[in-house]
């Protein structure tokens, strides 16, 4: 499937990238996919998006070949959403946003929301893209992720509040 350029009046790759992923809801949907969330309801719970907003973002990501739908139920027909290679290739951007947000958008007493450990050497990489212990550049596939208790509690509270509606 060929992707139509939405920004055709510039060769700027930043402008064209922003056309694909340049709003809060799309970034949060991608965050959920990187965290392993594949089902619509859980994405809605964790992003806070309305069903219409989430549907439009998922359709746009699918049209841009960032995600693909896969049926998981025939009756009723229901889909899961999975990252494509193109979607996974965007991960370093999310990782950089995370690192920046951990550094500049939180209080020191809040701690890291997600801890990443380099699988090869077993050391925490903190917010780095190079393992501080062995000096090896790391990609998502090289890291073992675990969310903090505080972040896990926050996610559980959103799920419980959603189910009470």
PDB file of C-alpha atoms in Angstrom:
ATOM      1  CA  UNK A   1       0.000   0.000   0.000  1.00  0.00           C
ATOM      2  CA  UNK A   2       1.493   3.314  -1.015  1.00  0.00           C
ATOM      3  CA  UNK A   3       1.139   6.121   1.479  1.00  0.00           C
ATOM      4  CA  UNK A   4      -0.110   9.434   0.193  1.00  0.00           C
ATOM      5  CA  UNK A   5       1.951  12.397   1.251  1.00  0.00           C
ATOM      6  CA  UNK A   6      -0.226  14.839   3.128  1.00  0.00           C
ATOM      7  CA  UNK A   7       2.430  17.544   3.076  1.00  0.00           C
ATOM      8  CA  UNK A   8       3.315  17.811  -0.577  1.00  0.00           C
ATOM      9  CA  UNK A   9       4.521  21.383  -0.646  1.00  0.00           C
ATOM     10  CA  UNK A  10       7.788  20.617   1.166  1.00  0.00           C
ATOM     11  CA  UNK A  11      10.576  18.086   1.110  1.00  0.00           C
ATOM     12  CA  UNK A  12      10.988  18.512   4.872  1.00  0.00           C
ATOM     13  CA  UNK A  13      10.878  15.072   6.536  1.00  0.00           C
ATOM     14  CA  UNK A  14       9.900  16.619   9.870  1.00  0.00           C
ATOM     15  CA  UNK A  15       6.793  18.230   8.377  1.00  0.00           C
ATOM     16  CA  UNK A  16       5.842  14.998   6.643  1.00  0.00           C
ATOM     17  CA  UNK A  17       6.432  12.944   9.809  1.00  0.00           C
ATOM     18  CA  UNK A  18       4.256  15.295  11.831  1.00  0.00           C
ATOM     19  CA  UNK A  19       1.464  14.645   9.338  1.00  0.00           C
ATOM     20  CA  UNK A  20       1.563  10.986  10.361  1.00  0.00           C
ATOM     21  CA  UNK A  21       2.121  11.157  14.132  1.00  0.00           C
ATOM     22  CA  UNK A  22       1.817  14.801  15.098  1.00  0.00           C
ATOM     23  CA  UNK A  23      -0.885  14.863  17.738  1.00  0.00           C
ATOM     24  CA  UNK A  24      -1.202  13.791  21.351  1.00  0.00           C
ATOM     25  CA  UNK A  25      -3.682  10.984  20.715  1.00  0.00           C
ATOM     26  CA  UNK A  26      -1.632   9.294  18.016  1.00  0.00           C
ATOM     27  CA  UNK A  27       1.478   9.404  20.186  1.00  0.00           C
ATOM     28  CA  UNK A  28      -0.448   7.903  23.124  1.00  0.00           C
ATOM     29  CA  UNK A  29      -1.871   5.143  20.899  1.00  0.00           C
ATOM     30  CA  UNK A  30       1.655   4.320  19.757  1.00  0.00           C
ATOM     31  CA  UNK A  31       2.848   4.319  23.395  1.00  0.00           C
ATOM     32  CA  UNK A  32       0.199   1.721  24.193  1.00  0.00           C
ATOM     33  CA  UNK A  33       1.169  -0.432  21.232  1.00  0.00           C
ATOM     34  CA  UNK A  34       4.830  -0.342  22.326  1.00  0.00           C
ATOM     35  CA  UNK A  35       3.706  -1.381  25.811  1.00  0.00           C
ATOM     36  CA  UNK A  36       1.982  -4.428  24.327  1.00  0.00           C
ATOM     37  CA  UNK A  37      -1.606  -3.203  24.333  1.00  0.00           C
ATOM     38  CA  UNK A  38      -3.400  -4.525  21.258  1.00  0.00           C
ATOM     39  CA  UNK A  39      -7.106  -4.219  22.007  1.00  0.00           C
ATOM     40  CA  UNK A  40      -9.290  -1.182  21.385  1.00  0.00           C
ATOM     41  CA  UNK A  41     -10.897  -0.956  24.830  1.00  0.00           C
ATOM     42  CA  UNK A  42      -7.592  -1.086  26.702  1.00  0.00           C
ATOM     43  CA  UNK A  43      -6.153   1.594  24.399  1.00  0.00           C
ATOM     44  CA  UNK A  44      -9.201   3.729  25.090  1.00  0.00           C
ATOM     45  CA  UNK A  45      -8.826   3.219  28.835  1.00  0.00           C
ATOM     46  CA  UNK A  46      -5.118   4.050  28.936  1.00  0.00           C
ATOM     47  CA  UNK A  47      -5.157   6.984  26.508  1.00  0.00           C
ATOM     48  CA  UNK A  48      -8.416   8.592  27.652  1.00  0.00           C
ATOM     49  CA  UNK A  49      -9.443   9.009  24.024  1.00  0.00           C
ATOM     50  CA  UNK A  50     -13.090   8.904  23.030  1.00  0.00           C
ATOM     51  CA  UNK A  51     -14.085   5.904  20.882  1.00  0.00           C
ATOM     52  CA  UNK A  52     -14.408   8.183  17.843  1.00  0.00           C
ATOM     53  CA  UNK A  53     -10.998   9.763  18.418  1.00  0.00           C
ATOM     54  CA  UNK A  54      -9.312   6.403  18.927  1.00  0.00           C
ATOM     55  CA  UNK A  55     -10.993   4.944  15.847  1.00  0.00           C
ATOM     56  CA  UNK A  56      -9.830   7.829  13.676  1.00  0.00           C
ATOM     57  CA  UNK A  57      -6.233   7.584  14.973  1.00  0.00           C
ATOM     58  CA  UNK A  58      -6.085   3.825  14.462  1.00  0.00           C
ATOM     59  CA  UNK A  59      -7.525   4.145  10.942  1.00  0.00           C
ATOM     60  CA  UNK A  60      -4.971   6.839  10.105  1.00  0.00           C
ATOM     61  CA  UNK A  61      -2.106   4.733  11.493  1.00  0.00           C
ATOM     62  CA  UNK A  62      -3.362   1.784   9.481  1.00  0.00           C
ATOM     63  CA  UNK A  63      -3.626   3.903   6.312  1.00  0.00           C
ATOM     64  CA  UNK A  64      -0.044   5.075   6.892  1.00  0.00           C
ATOM     65  CA  UNK A  65       1.073   1.429   7.311  1.00  0.00           C
ATOM     66  CA  UNK A  66       2.148   1.989  10.932  1.00  0.00           C
ATOM     67  CA  UNK A  67      -0.287  -0.614  12.317  1.00  0.00           C
ATOM     68  CA  UNK A  68      -2.248  -3.530  10.994  1.00  0.00           C
ATOM     69  CA  UNK A  69      -5.521  -4.991  12.187  1.00  0.00           C
ATOM     70  CA  UNK A  70      -5.809  -8.701  12.918  1.00  0.00           C
ATOM     71  CA  UNK A  71      -9.091 -10.384  13.816  1.00  0.00           C
ATOM     72  CA  UNK A  72      -9.160 -12.109  17.187  1.00  0.00           C
ATOM     73  CA  UNK A  73     -12.916 -12.868  17.314  1.00  0.00           C
ATOM     74  CA  UNK A  74     -15.249 -13.892  14.502  1.00  0.00           C
ATOM     75  CA  UNK A  75     -18.600 -13.407  16.278  1.00  0.00           C
ATOM     76  CA  UNK A  76     -18.680 -10.588  16.919  1.00  0.00           C
ATOM     77  CA  UNK A  77     -15.886  -9.563  14.588  1.00  0.00           C
ATOM     78  CA  UNK A  78     -13.218  -7.848  16.687  1.00  0.00           C
ATOM     79  CA  UNK A  79      -9.690  -6.786  15.877  1.00  0.00           C
ATOM     80  CA  UNK A  80      -6.374  -6.382  17.596  1.00  0.00           C
ATOM     81  CA  UNK A  81      -3.879  -3.783  16.450  1.00  0.00           C
ATOM     82  CA  UNK A  82      -0.228  -4.601  15.866  1.00  0.00           C
ATOM     83  CA  UNK A  83       2.736  -2.497  14.884  1.00  0.00           C
ATOM     84  CA  UNK A  84       4.209  -3.035  11.446  1.00  0.00           C
ATOM     85  CA  UNK A  85       7.921  -2.745  10.740  1.00  0.00           C
ATOM     86  CA  UNK A  86       7.308   0.912   9.906  1.00  0.00           C
ATOM     87  CA  UNK A  87       5.537   1.349  13.248  1.00  0.00           C
ATOM     88  CA  UNK A  88       8.401  -0.292  15.141  1.00  0.00           C
ATOM     89  CA  UNK A  89      10.875   1.947  13.327  1.00  0.00           C
ATOM     90  CA  UNK A  90       9.197   4.946  15.009  1.00  0.00           C
ATOM     91  CA  UNK A  91      10.078   3.597  18.465  1.00  0.00           C
ATOM     92  CA  UNK A  92      13.286   5.638  18.896  1.00  0.00           C
ATOM     93  CA  UNK A  93      11.158   8.794  18.699  1.00  0.00           C
ATOM     94  CA  UNK A  94       8.909   7.577  21.525  1.00  0.00           C
ATOM     95  CA  UNK A  95      11.976   6.511  23.506  1.00  0.00           C
ATOM     96  CA  UNK A  96      13.450   9.994  23.064  1.00  0.00           C
ATOM     97  CA  UNK A  97      10.158  11.604  24.185  1.00  0.00           C
ATOM     98  CA  UNK A  98      10.189   9.350  27.235  1.00  0.00           C
ATOM     99  CA  UNK A  99      13.773  10.316  28.089  1.00  0.00           C
ATOM    100  CA  UNK A 100      13.038  14.005  27.660  1.00  0.00           C
ATOM    101  CA  UNK A 101       9.826  13.738  29.704  1.00  0.00           C
ATOM    102  CA  UNK A 102      11.556  11.832  32.510  1.00  0.00           C
ATOM    103  CA  UNK A 103      14.216  14.550  32.643  1.00  0.00           C
ATOM    104  CA  UNK A 104      12.140  17.716  32.187  1.00  0.00           C
ATOM    105  CA  UNK A 105       8.464  16.993  32.909  1.00  0.00           C
ATOM    106  CA  UNK A 106       8.499  15.234  36.274  1.00  0.00           C
ATOM    107  CA  UNK A 107       9.434  15.892  39.868  1.00  0.00           C
ATOM    108  CA  UNK A 108      12.544  14.095  41.126  1.00  0.00           C
ATOM    109  CA  UNK A 109      10.547  12.185  43.747  1.00  0.00           C
ATOM    110  CA  UNK A 110       8.343  10.547  41.104  1.00  0.00           C
ATOM    111  CA  UNK A 111      10.998   8.130  39.856  1.00  0.00           C
ATOM    112  CA  UNK A 112      11.070   6.486  36.438  1.00  0.00           C
ATOM    113  CA  UNK A 113       7.713   5.313  35.095  1.00  0.00           C
ATOM    114  CA  UNK A 114       9.320   2.524  33.070  1.00  0.00           C
ATOM    115  CA  UNK A 115      12.649   0.842  33.763  1.00  0.00           C
ATOM    116  CA  UNK A 116      14.651  -0.633  30.917  1.00  0.00           C
ATOM    117  CA  UNK A 117      17.344  -3.243  31.487  1.00  0.00           C
ATOM    118  CA  UNK A 118      19.832  -4.188  28.793  1.00  0.00           C
ATOM    119  CA  UNK A 119      19.193  -7.896  28.189  1.00  0.00           C
ATOM    120  CA  UNK A 120      22.801  -8.657  27.237  1.00  0.00           C
ATOM    121  CA  UNK A 121      24.486  -7.323  30.375  1.00  0.00           C
ATOM    122  CA  UNK A 122      21.580  -7.014  32.844  1.00  0.00           C
ATOM    123  CA  UNK A 123      22.174  -3.360  33.697  1.00  0.00           C
ATOM    124  CA  UNK A 124      19.618  -0.558  33.866  1.00  0.00           C
ATOM    125  CA  UNK A 125      19.924   1.850  30.937  1.00  0.00           C
ATOM    126  CA  UNK A 126      17.936   4.603  32.694  1.00  0.00           C
ATOM    127  CA  UNK A 127      16.921   6.986  29.866  1.00  0.00           C
ATOM    128  CA  UNK A 128      19.987   6.403  27.693  1.00  0.00           C
ATOM    129  CA  UNK A 129      20.064   4.975  24.178  1.00  0.00           C
ATOM    130  CA  UNK A 130      23.506   3.519  24.865  1.00  0.00           C
ATOM    131  CA  UNK A 131      23.980   1.096  27.749  1.00  0.00           C
ATOM    132  CA  UNK A 132      26.009   3.008  30.350  1.00  0.00           C
ATOM    133  CA  UNK A 133      27.582  -0.247  31.579  1.00  0.00           C
ATOM    134  CA  UNK A 134      28.845  -1.838  28.355  1.00  0.00           C
ATOM    135  CA  UNK A 135      28.643   1.108  25.922  1.00  0.00           C
ATOM    136  CA  UNK A 136      26.497  -0.724  23.375  1.00  0.00           C
ATOM    137  CA  UNK A 137      23.768   1.215  21.510  1.00  0.00           C
ATOM    138  CA  UNK A 138      20.402  -0.310  22.468  1.00  0.00           C
ATOM    139  CA  UNK A 139      17.164  -0.713  20.559  1.00  0.00           C
ATOM    140  CA  UNK A 140      13.785  -1.757  21.969  1.00  0.00           C
ATOM    141  CA  UNK A 141      14.450  -5.412  21.151  1.00  0.00           C
ATOM    142  CA  UNK A 142      17.574  -5.243  23.359  1.00  0.00           C
ATOM    143  CA  UNK A 143      15.674  -4.046  26.422  1.00  0.00           C
ATOM    144  CA  UNK A 144      13.548  -5.685  29.076  1.00  0.00           C
ATOM    145  CA  UNK A 145      10.874  -3.243  30.246  1.00  0.00           C
ATOM    146  CA  UNK A 146       9.108  -3.121  33.583  1.00  0.00           C
ATOM    147  CA  UNK A 147       6.741  -0.418  34.712  1.00  0.00           C
ATOM    148  CA  UNK A 148       7.073   1.066  38.170  1.00  0.00           C
ATOM    149  CA  UNK A 149       4.544   0.190  40.861  1.00  0.00           C
ATOM    150  CA  UNK A 150       3.318   3.775  40.829  1.00  0.00           C
ATOM    151  CA  UNK A 151       2.728   3.726  37.042  1.00  0.00           C
ATOM    152  CA  UNK A 152       1.117   0.268  37.271  1.00  0.00           C
ATOM    153  CA  UNK A 153      -1.235   1.585  39.979  1.00  0.00           C
ATOM    154  CA  UNK A 154      -2.103   4.598  37.811  1.00  0.00           C
ATOM    155  CA  UNK A 155      -2.932   2.332  34.865  1.00  0.00           C
ATOM    156  CA  UNK A 156      -5.036   0.032  37.080  1.00  0.00           C
ATOM    157  CA  UNK A 157      -6.946   3.026  38.495  1.00  0.00           C
ATOM    158  CA  UNK A 158      -7.808   4.152  34.943  1.00  0.00           C
ATOM    159  CA  UNK A 159      -9.036   0.648  34.107  1.00  0.00           C
ATOM    160  CA  UNK A 160     -11.197   0.480  37.262  1.00  0.00           C
ATOM    161  CA  UNK A 161     -12.636   3.966  36.664  1.00  0.00           C
ATOM    162  CA  UNK A 162     -13.483   3.038  33.059  1.00  0.00           C
ATOM    163  CA  UNK A 163     -15.303  -0.119  34.140  1.00  0.00           C
ATOM    164  CA  UNK A 164     -17.363   1.852  36.703  1.00  0.00           C
ATOM    165  CA  UNK A 165     -18.791   4.106  33.965  1.00  0.00           C
TER     166      UNK A 165
END
